[in-house]
Amino acid sequence: MIESLINTVIQGDCLDVMKSMPDKCVDLVLTDPPYGLGERLSRGAGKHKNSRMRLDYENGSQWDEKPDERYFNEMYRISKNQIIWGGNYFSMPPTRGIIVWDKKQMMPTFSQIEYAWSSFDRPAKMYSQRTIDEKEVRCHPTQKPINLMIWILQNYSEQGMTIFDPFAGSGTTAIACLETGRNYILVEKEPDYVEIINKRISTWKEQGKLFPAHVI
Ligand SMILES: C[S@@+](CC[C@H](N)C(=O)[O-])C[C@H]1O[C@@H](n2cnc3c(N)ncnc32)[C@H](O)[C@@H]1O
């Protein structure tokens, strides 16, 4: 029933998409929902030279609306496991298997880690990398490093599995899936980001592993 969605990017509200999906039909939800920090992000707007990024920061509230429990209930229903960034911003069940991204941040006023809640009953794990790689084009204010997402897929999923990202942003999850032989289904509500995702995917397909997969 979800075969037609495999390896596609859907533009729309992920709640509507998830409601149409059967129980436990994807292996893993790997996602980074908006944390509702729009107001705080908008204060950083002036610092960005890139006009697209400045616009995104200024319009933070458009894409940064925090999802309510209906979205979480649907994510739990349609998937066998879940890894959800921003676990400290949402009301999640107790878990052993948290994932920490150590951002190697030297500035004491910036956050030194980010934290993902996971449904996996296993010891907590940590990945260390300083922000996104300089070879990666920054196209979303909260873009995750491609190597972080690859590391997660290698540690928490297997080749051929289907990974669902309902809050896709710039599509880092899709590129990590392509790099590691997983199937993806992505949903993103902002048409501009859907365009960016499709561009990243087609660049990856043209260039393959010979080139940095994350450059657009
Ligand atoms: C935190 S960002 C994800 C960034 C992503 N990790 C990346 O590497 O680019 C969350 C994204 O979810 C999208 N979004 C917010 N609410 C949504 C909804 N109800 N349905 C689909 N997408 C939504 C926003 O437009 C935003 O691009």
mmCIF file of C-alpha atoms and ligand atoms in Angstrom:
data_model
loop_
_atom_site.group_PDB
_atom_site.id
_atom_site.type_symbol
_atom_site.label_atom_id
_atom_site.label_comp_id
_atom_site.label_asym_id
_atom_site.label_seq_id
_atom_site.Cartn_x
_atom_site.Cartn_y
_atom_site.Cartn_z
ATOM 1 C CA MET A 1 0.000 0.000 0.000
ATOM 2 C CA ILE A 2 2.878 2.400 0.578
ATOM 3 C CA GLU A 3 4.875 1.086 -2.422
ATOM 4 C CA SER A 4 3.954 4.157 -4.466
ATOM 5 C CA LEU A 5 5.457 6.400 -1.771
ATOM 6 C CA ILE A 6 8.855 4.671 -1.657
ATOM 7 C CA ASN A 7 11.704 7.026 -2.610
ATOM 8 C CA THR A 8 9.429 10.024 -3.086
ATOM 9 C CA VAL A 9 9.234 13.528 -1.637
ATOM 10 C CA ILE A 10 5.703 14.637 -0.808
ATOM 11 C CA GLN A 11 4.760 18.298 -0.473
ATOM 12 C CA GLY A 12 2.109 18.816 2.183
ATOM 13 C CA ASP A 13 1.246 18.590 5.852
ATOM 14 C CA CYS A 14 2.711 15.360 7.213
ATOM 15 C CA LEU A 15 -0.308 14.802 9.483
ATOM 16 C CA ASP A 16 -2.524 14.345 6.412
ATOM 17 C CA VAL A 17 0.042 12.044 4.799
ATOM 18 C CA MET A 18 0.509 9.922 7.940
ATOM 19 C CA LYS A 19 -3.246 9.526 8.428
ATOM 20 C CA SER A 20 -3.360 7.758 5.052
ATOM 21 C CA MET A 21 -0.603 5.285 6.019
ATOM 22 C CA PRO A 22 -1.179 1.844 7.615
ATOM 23 C CA ASP A 23 0.136 0.837 11.062
ATOM 24 C CA LYS A 24 3.870 -0.043 11.296
ATOM 25 C CA CYS A 25 4.342 0.349 7.525
ATOM 26 C CA VAL A 26 7.804 1.970 7.736
ATOM 27 C CA ASP A 27 10.835 0.625 9.574
ATOM 28 C CA LEU A 28 12.038 3.883 11.093
ATOM 29 C CA VAL A 29 10.877 7.470 11.514
ATOM 30 C CA LEU A 30 14.037 9.580 11.490
ATOM 31 C CA THR A 31 13.104 13.217 11.775
ATOM 32 C CA ASP A 32 13.881 16.675 13.070
ATOM 33 C CA PRO A 33 10.584 18.468 13.769
ATOM 34 C CA PRO A 34 10.425 22.241 14.283
ATOM 35 C CA TYR A 35 11.127 23.049 17.935
ATOM 36 C CA GLY A 36 9.146 26.306 17.935
ATOM 37 C CA LEU A 37 12.221 28.541 18.292
ATOM 38 C CA GLY A 38 11.133 30.934 15.537
ATOM 39 C CA GLU A 39 11.233 34.018 17.680
ATOM 40 C CA ARG A 40 14.718 33.261 18.962
ATOM 41 C CA LEU A 41 15.981 32.346 15.487
ATOM 42 C CA SER A 42 14.639 35.565 14.009
ATOM 43 C CA ARG A 43 16.974 37.536 16.294
ATOM 44 C CA GLY A 44 19.903 35.999 14.381
ATOM 45 C CA ALA A 45 18.497 37.015 11.007
ATOM 46 C CA GLY A 46 20.693 40.047 10.428
ATOM 47 C CA LYS A 47 23.867 37.969 10.793
ATOM 48 C CA HIS A 48 23.208 35.938 7.643
ATOM 49 C CA LYS A 49 24.785 37.183 4.424
ATOM 50 C CA ASN A 50 22.963 34.572 2.313
ATOM 51 C CA SER A 51 19.597 36.144 1.430
ATOM 52 C CA ARG A 52 17.712 32.791 1.316
ATOM 53 C CA MET A 53 18.931 31.945 4.807
ATOM 54 C CA ARG A 54 18.160 35.444 6.086
ATOM 55 C CA LEU A 55 14.609 35.105 4.742
ATOM 56 C CA ASP A 56 14.268 31.723 6.463
ATOM 57 C CA TYR A 57 15.350 33.169 9.786
ATOM 58 C CA GLU A 58 13.074 36.180 9.412
ATOM 59 C CA ASN A 59 10.134 33.940 8.494
ATOM 60 C CA GLY A 60 10.986 31.397 11.182
ATOM 61 C CA SER A 61 7.420 31.206 12.429
ATOM 62 C CA GLN A 62 6.208 29.905 9.033
ATOM 63 C CA TRP A 63 8.188 26.675 9.137
ATOM 64 C CA ASP A 64 8.967 26.522 12.842
ATOM 65 C CA GLU A 65 5.540 25.730 14.287
ATOM 66 C CA LYS A 66 5.951 23.044 16.946
ATOM 67 C CA PRO A 67 3.901 19.900 16.155
ATOM 68 C CA ASP A 68 1.307 18.801 18.706
ATOM 69 C CA GLU A 69 0.658 15.293 20.036
ATOM 70 C CA ARG A 70 -1.451 14.273 17.026
ATOM 71 C CA TYR A 71 1.756 14.276 14.944
ATOM 72 C CA PHE A 72 3.651 12.201 17.518
ATOM 73 C CA ASN A 73 0.822 9.677 17.843
ATOM 74 C CA GLU A 74 0.829 9.190 14.084
ATOM 75 C CA MET A 75 4.642 8.808 13.976
ATOM 76 C CA TYR A 76 4.444 6.082 16.661
ATOM 77 C CA ARG A 77 1.533 4.361 14.880
ATOM 78 C CA ILE A 78 2.964 4.109 11.362
ATOM 79 C CA SER A 79 6.531 3.047 12.277
ATOM 80 C CA LYS A 80 8.355 0.203 14.003
ATOM 81 C CA ASN A 81 10.908 2.581 15.578
ATOM 82 C CA GLN A 82 11.465 6.307 15.894
ATOM 83 C CA ILE A 83 14.414 8.677 16.262
ATOM 84 C CA ILE A 84 13.212 12.232 16.843
ATOM 85 C CA TRP A 85 15.557 15.206 17.206
ATOM 86 C CA GLY A 86 14.688 17.881 19.728
ATOM 87 C CA GLY A 87 13.678 15.328 22.366
ATOM 88 C CA ASN A 88 14.236 17.992 25.023
ATOM 89 C CA TYR A 89 11.556 20.246 23.494
ATOM 90 C CA PHE A 90 8.767 17.669 23.351
ATOM 91 C CA SER A 91 6.916 15.530 25.832
ATOM 92 C CA MET A 92 8.262 12.037 25.114
ATOM 93 C CA PRO A 93 8.050 8.707 26.991
ATOM 94 C CA PRO A 94 11.061 7.681 29.138
ATOM 95 C CA THR A 95 13.765 5.922 27.088
ATOM 96 C CA ARG A 96 17.225 4.411 27.521
ATOM 97 C CA GLY A 97 18.376 4.897 23.941
ATOM 98 C CA ILE A 98 18.901 8.636 23.580
ATOM 99 C CA ILE A 99 21.309 9.895 20.902
ATOM 100 C CA VAL A 100 23.526 12.906 21.527
ATOM 101 C CA TRP A 101 25.216 15.004 18.879
ATOM 102 C CA ASP A 102 28.292 16.626 20.434
ATOM 103 C CA LYS A 103 28.698 19.743 18.281
ATOM 104 C CA LYS A 104 32.291 20.410 19.425
ATOM 105 C CA GLN A 105 31.064 23.914 20.144
ATOM 106 C CA MET A 106 33.779 26.151 21.608
ATOM 107 C CA MET A 107 31.512 29.151 22.281
ATOM 108 C CA PRO A 108 30.062 28.799 25.799
ATOM 109 C CA THR A 109 26.964 30.820 24.881
ATOM 110 C CA PHE A 110 25.928 28.322 22.149
ATOM 111 C CA SER A 111 24.424 24.905 22.732
ATOM 112 C CA GLN A 112 27.159 22.252 22.932
ATOM 113 C CA ILE A 113 24.909 19.294 22.120
ATOM 114 C CA GLU A 114 21.670 18.341 20.418
ATOM 115 C CA TYR A 115 19.630 15.442 21.638
ATOM 116 C CA ALA A 116 17.416 12.920 19.843
ATOM 117 C CA TRP A 117 14.831 10.774 21.592
ATOM 118 C CA SER A 118 14.745 7.188 20.302
ATOM 119 C CA SER A 119 12.459 4.201 20.809
ATOM 120 C CA PHE A 120 15.472 1.832 20.894
ATOM 121 C CA ASP A 121 15.974 0.078 24.230
ATOM 122 C CA ARG A 122 19.775 0.160 24.151
ATOM 123 C CA PRO A 123 22.607 2.205 25.671
ATOM 124 C CA ALA A 124 22.735 5.890 24.799
ATOM 125 C CA LYS A 125 25.162 6.828 22.014
ATOM 126 C CA MET A 126 27.063 9.974 21.094
ATOM 127 C CA TYR A 127 28.350 11.277 17.757
ATOM 128 C CA SER A 128 30.886 14.117 17.610
ATOM 129 C CA GLN A 129 31.190 16.512 14.714
ATOM 130 C CA ARG A 130 31.518 20.254 14.551
ATOM 131 C CA THR A 131 28.385 21.665 12.760
ATOM 132 C CA ILE A 132 27.929 20.839 9.064
ATOM 133 C CA ASP A 133 30.938 20.023 6.906
ATOM 134 C CA GLU A 134 32.370 23.043 5.058
ATOM 135 C CA LYS A 135 31.800 21.141 1.765
ATOM 136 C CA GLU A 136 28.059 21.024 2.461
ATOM 137 C CA VAL A 137 25.887 23.828 1.128
ATOM 138 C CA ARG A 138 23.838 25.317 3.936
ATOM 139 C CA CYS A 139 20.247 25.530 2.703
ATOM 140 C CA HIS A 140 18.193 25.287 5.906
ATOM 141 C CA PRO A 141 18.615 27.126 9.239
ATOM 142 C CA THR A 142 18.497 23.840 11.189
ATOM 143 C CA GLN A 143 20.193 21.561 8.648
ATOM 144 C CA LYS A 144 21.746 18.426 10.145
ATOM 145 C CA PRO A 145 25.223 17.256 9.029
ATOM 146 C CA ILE A 146 25.008 14.502 6.416
ATOM 147 C CA ASN A 147 27.607 12.390 8.247
ATOM 148 C CA LEU A 148 25.571 12.501 11.458
ATOM 149 C CA MET A 149 22.500 11.163 9.638
ATOM 150 C CA ILE A 150 24.583 8.486 7.854
ATOM 151 C CA TRP A 151 26.030 7.399 11.220
ATOM 152 C CA ILE A 152 22.507 7.104 12.656
ATOM 153 C CA LEU A 153 21.260 4.996 9.740
ATOM 154 C CA GLN A 154 24.303 2.718 9.964
ATOM 155 C CA ASN A 155 23.761 2.202 13.705
ATOM 156 C CA TYR A 156 19.959 2.039 13.898
ATOM 157 C CA SER A 157 18.746 0.546 10.587
ATOM 158 C CA GLU A 158 19.677 -1.963 7.900
ATOM 159 C CA GLN A 159 20.120 -1.815 4.142
ATOM 160 C CA GLY A 160 16.831 -1.991 2.257
ATOM 161 C CA MET A 161 14.759 -0.660 5.159
ATOM 162 C CA THR A 162 12.277 2.173 4.617
ATOM 163 C CA ILE A 163 12.978 5.414 6.483
ATOM 164 C CA PHE A 164 10.270 8.069 6.876
ATOM 165 C CA ASP A 165 11.041 11.732 7.537
ATOM 166 C CA PRO A 166 7.816 13.761 7.960
ATOM 167 C CA PHE A 167 9.630 17.091 8.647
ATOM 168 C CA ALA A 168 12.209 16.865 5.880
ATOM 169 C CA GLY A 169 13.612 20.435 5.670
ATOM 170 C CA SER A 170 16.417 20.363 3.105
ATOM 171 C CA GLY A 171 16.226 16.564 2.757
ATOM 172 C CA THR A 172 19.383 15.481 4.596
ATOM 173 C CA THR A 173 17.628 12.200 5.496
ATOM 174 C CA ALA A 174 17.125 11.351 1.802
ATOM 175 C CA ILE A 175 20.794 11.892 0.984
ATOM 176 C CA ALA A 176 21.829 9.752 3.965
ATOM 177 C CA CYS A 177 19.462 7.016 2.714
ATOM 178 C CA LEU A 178 20.921 7.181 -0.789
ATOM 179 C CA GLU A 179 24.442 6.969 0.662
ATOM 180 C CA THR A 180 23.600 3.898 2.765
ATOM 181 C CA GLY A 181 21.162 1.920 0.573
ATOM 182 C CA ARG A 182 17.976 2.650 2.516
ATOM 183 C CA ASN A 183 14.610 3.646 0.995
ATOM 184 C CA TYR A 184 13.156 6.999 1.956
ATOM 185 C CA ILE A 185 9.769 8.678 2.137
ATOM 186 C CA LEU A 186 9.939 12.408 2.855
ATOM 187 C CA VAL A 187 7.267 15.005 3.598
ATOM 188 C CA GLU A 188 7.892 18.754 3.667
ATOM 189 C CA LYS A 189 5.214 21.429 3.751
ATOM 190 C CA GLU A 190 7.192 24.353 2.291
ATOM 191 C CA PRO A 191 7.345 24.144 -1.547
ATOM 192 C CA ASP A 192 10.715 25.996 -1.619
ATOM 193 C CA TYR A 193 12.288 23.301 0.558
ATOM 194 C CA VAL A 194 10.752 20.540 -1.564
ATOM 195 C CA GLU A 195 12.502 22.100 -4.546
ATOM 196 C CA ILE A 196 15.803 22.127 -2.615
ATOM 197 C CA ILE A 197 15.340 18.468 -1.613
ATOM 198 C CA ASN A 198 14.664 17.402 -5.210
ATOM 199 C CA LYS A 199 17.723 19.339 -6.354
ATOM 200 C CA ARG A 200 19.921 17.673 -3.720
ATOM 201 C CA ILE A 201 18.608 14.231 -4.734
ATOM 202 C CA SER A 202 19.128 14.788 -8.459
ATOM 203 C CA THR A 203 22.651 16.141 -7.828
ATOM 204 C CA TRP A 204 23.419 13.037 -5.774
ATOM 205 C CA LYS A 205 22.110 10.804 -8.575
ATOM 206 C CA GLU A 206 24.197 12.633 -11.190
ATOM 207 C CA GLN A 207 27.367 12.607 -9.119
ATOM 208 C CA GLY A 208 26.978 9.501 -6.976
ATOM 209 C CA LYS A 209 29.554 8.617 -4.390
ATOM 210 C CA LEU A 210 32.468 9.941 -6.454
ATOM 211 C CA PHE A 211 31.686 13.467 -5.270
ATOM 212 C CA PRO A 212 30.538 14.874 -1.962
ATOM 213 C CA ALA A 213 26.886 13.772 -1.978
ATOM 214 C CA HIS A 214 25.750 16.765 -0.037
ATOM 215 C CA VAL A 215 26.852 19.530 -2.422
ATOM 216 C CA ILE A 216 24.106 21.115 -4.533
HETATM 217 C C1 LIG B 1 13.851 21.502 11.745
HETATM 218 S S1 LIG B 1 13.466 21.508 10.063
HETATM 219 C C2 LIG B 1 14.261 20.039 9.439
HETATM 220 C C3 LIG B 1 15.678 20.310 8.921
HETATM 221 C C4 LIG B 1 16.353 19.045 8.418
HETATM 222 N N1 LIG B 1 16.816 18.246 9.536
HETATM 223 C C5 LIG B 1 17.521 19.329 7.497
HETATM 224 O O1 LIG B 1 18.608 18.724 7.671
HETATM 225 O O2 LIG B 1 17.380 20.161 6.586
HETATM 226 C C6 LIG B 1 11.777 21.090 10.076
HETATM 227 C C7 LIG B 1 11.051 21.195 8.745
HETATM 228 O O3 LIG B 1 9.714 20.694 8.912
HETATM 229 C C8 LIG B 1 8.835 21.417 8.045
HETATM 230 N N2 LIG B 1 7.495 21.287 8.604
HETATM 231 C C9 LIG B 1 6.973 21.946 9.673
HETATM 232 N N3 LIG B 1 5.721 21.544 9.925
HETATM 233 C C10 LIG B 1 5.425 20.592 8.979
HETATM 234 C C11 LIG B 1 4.277 19.790 8.710
HETATM 235 N N4 LIG B 1 3.190 19.875 9.469
HETATM 236 N N5 LIG B 1 4.333 18.908 7.681
HETATM 237 C C12 LIG B 1 5.447 18.813 6.905
HETATM 238 N N6 LIG B 1 6.575 19.569 7.106
HETATM 239 C C13 LIG B 1 6.562 20.434 8.131
HETATM 240 C C14 LIG B 1 9.391 22.827 8.071
HETATM 241 O O4 LIG B 1 8.994 23.545 6.903
HETATM 242 C C15 LIG B 1 10.903 22.596 8.178
HETATM 243 O O5 LIG B 1 11.521 22.680 6.914
#
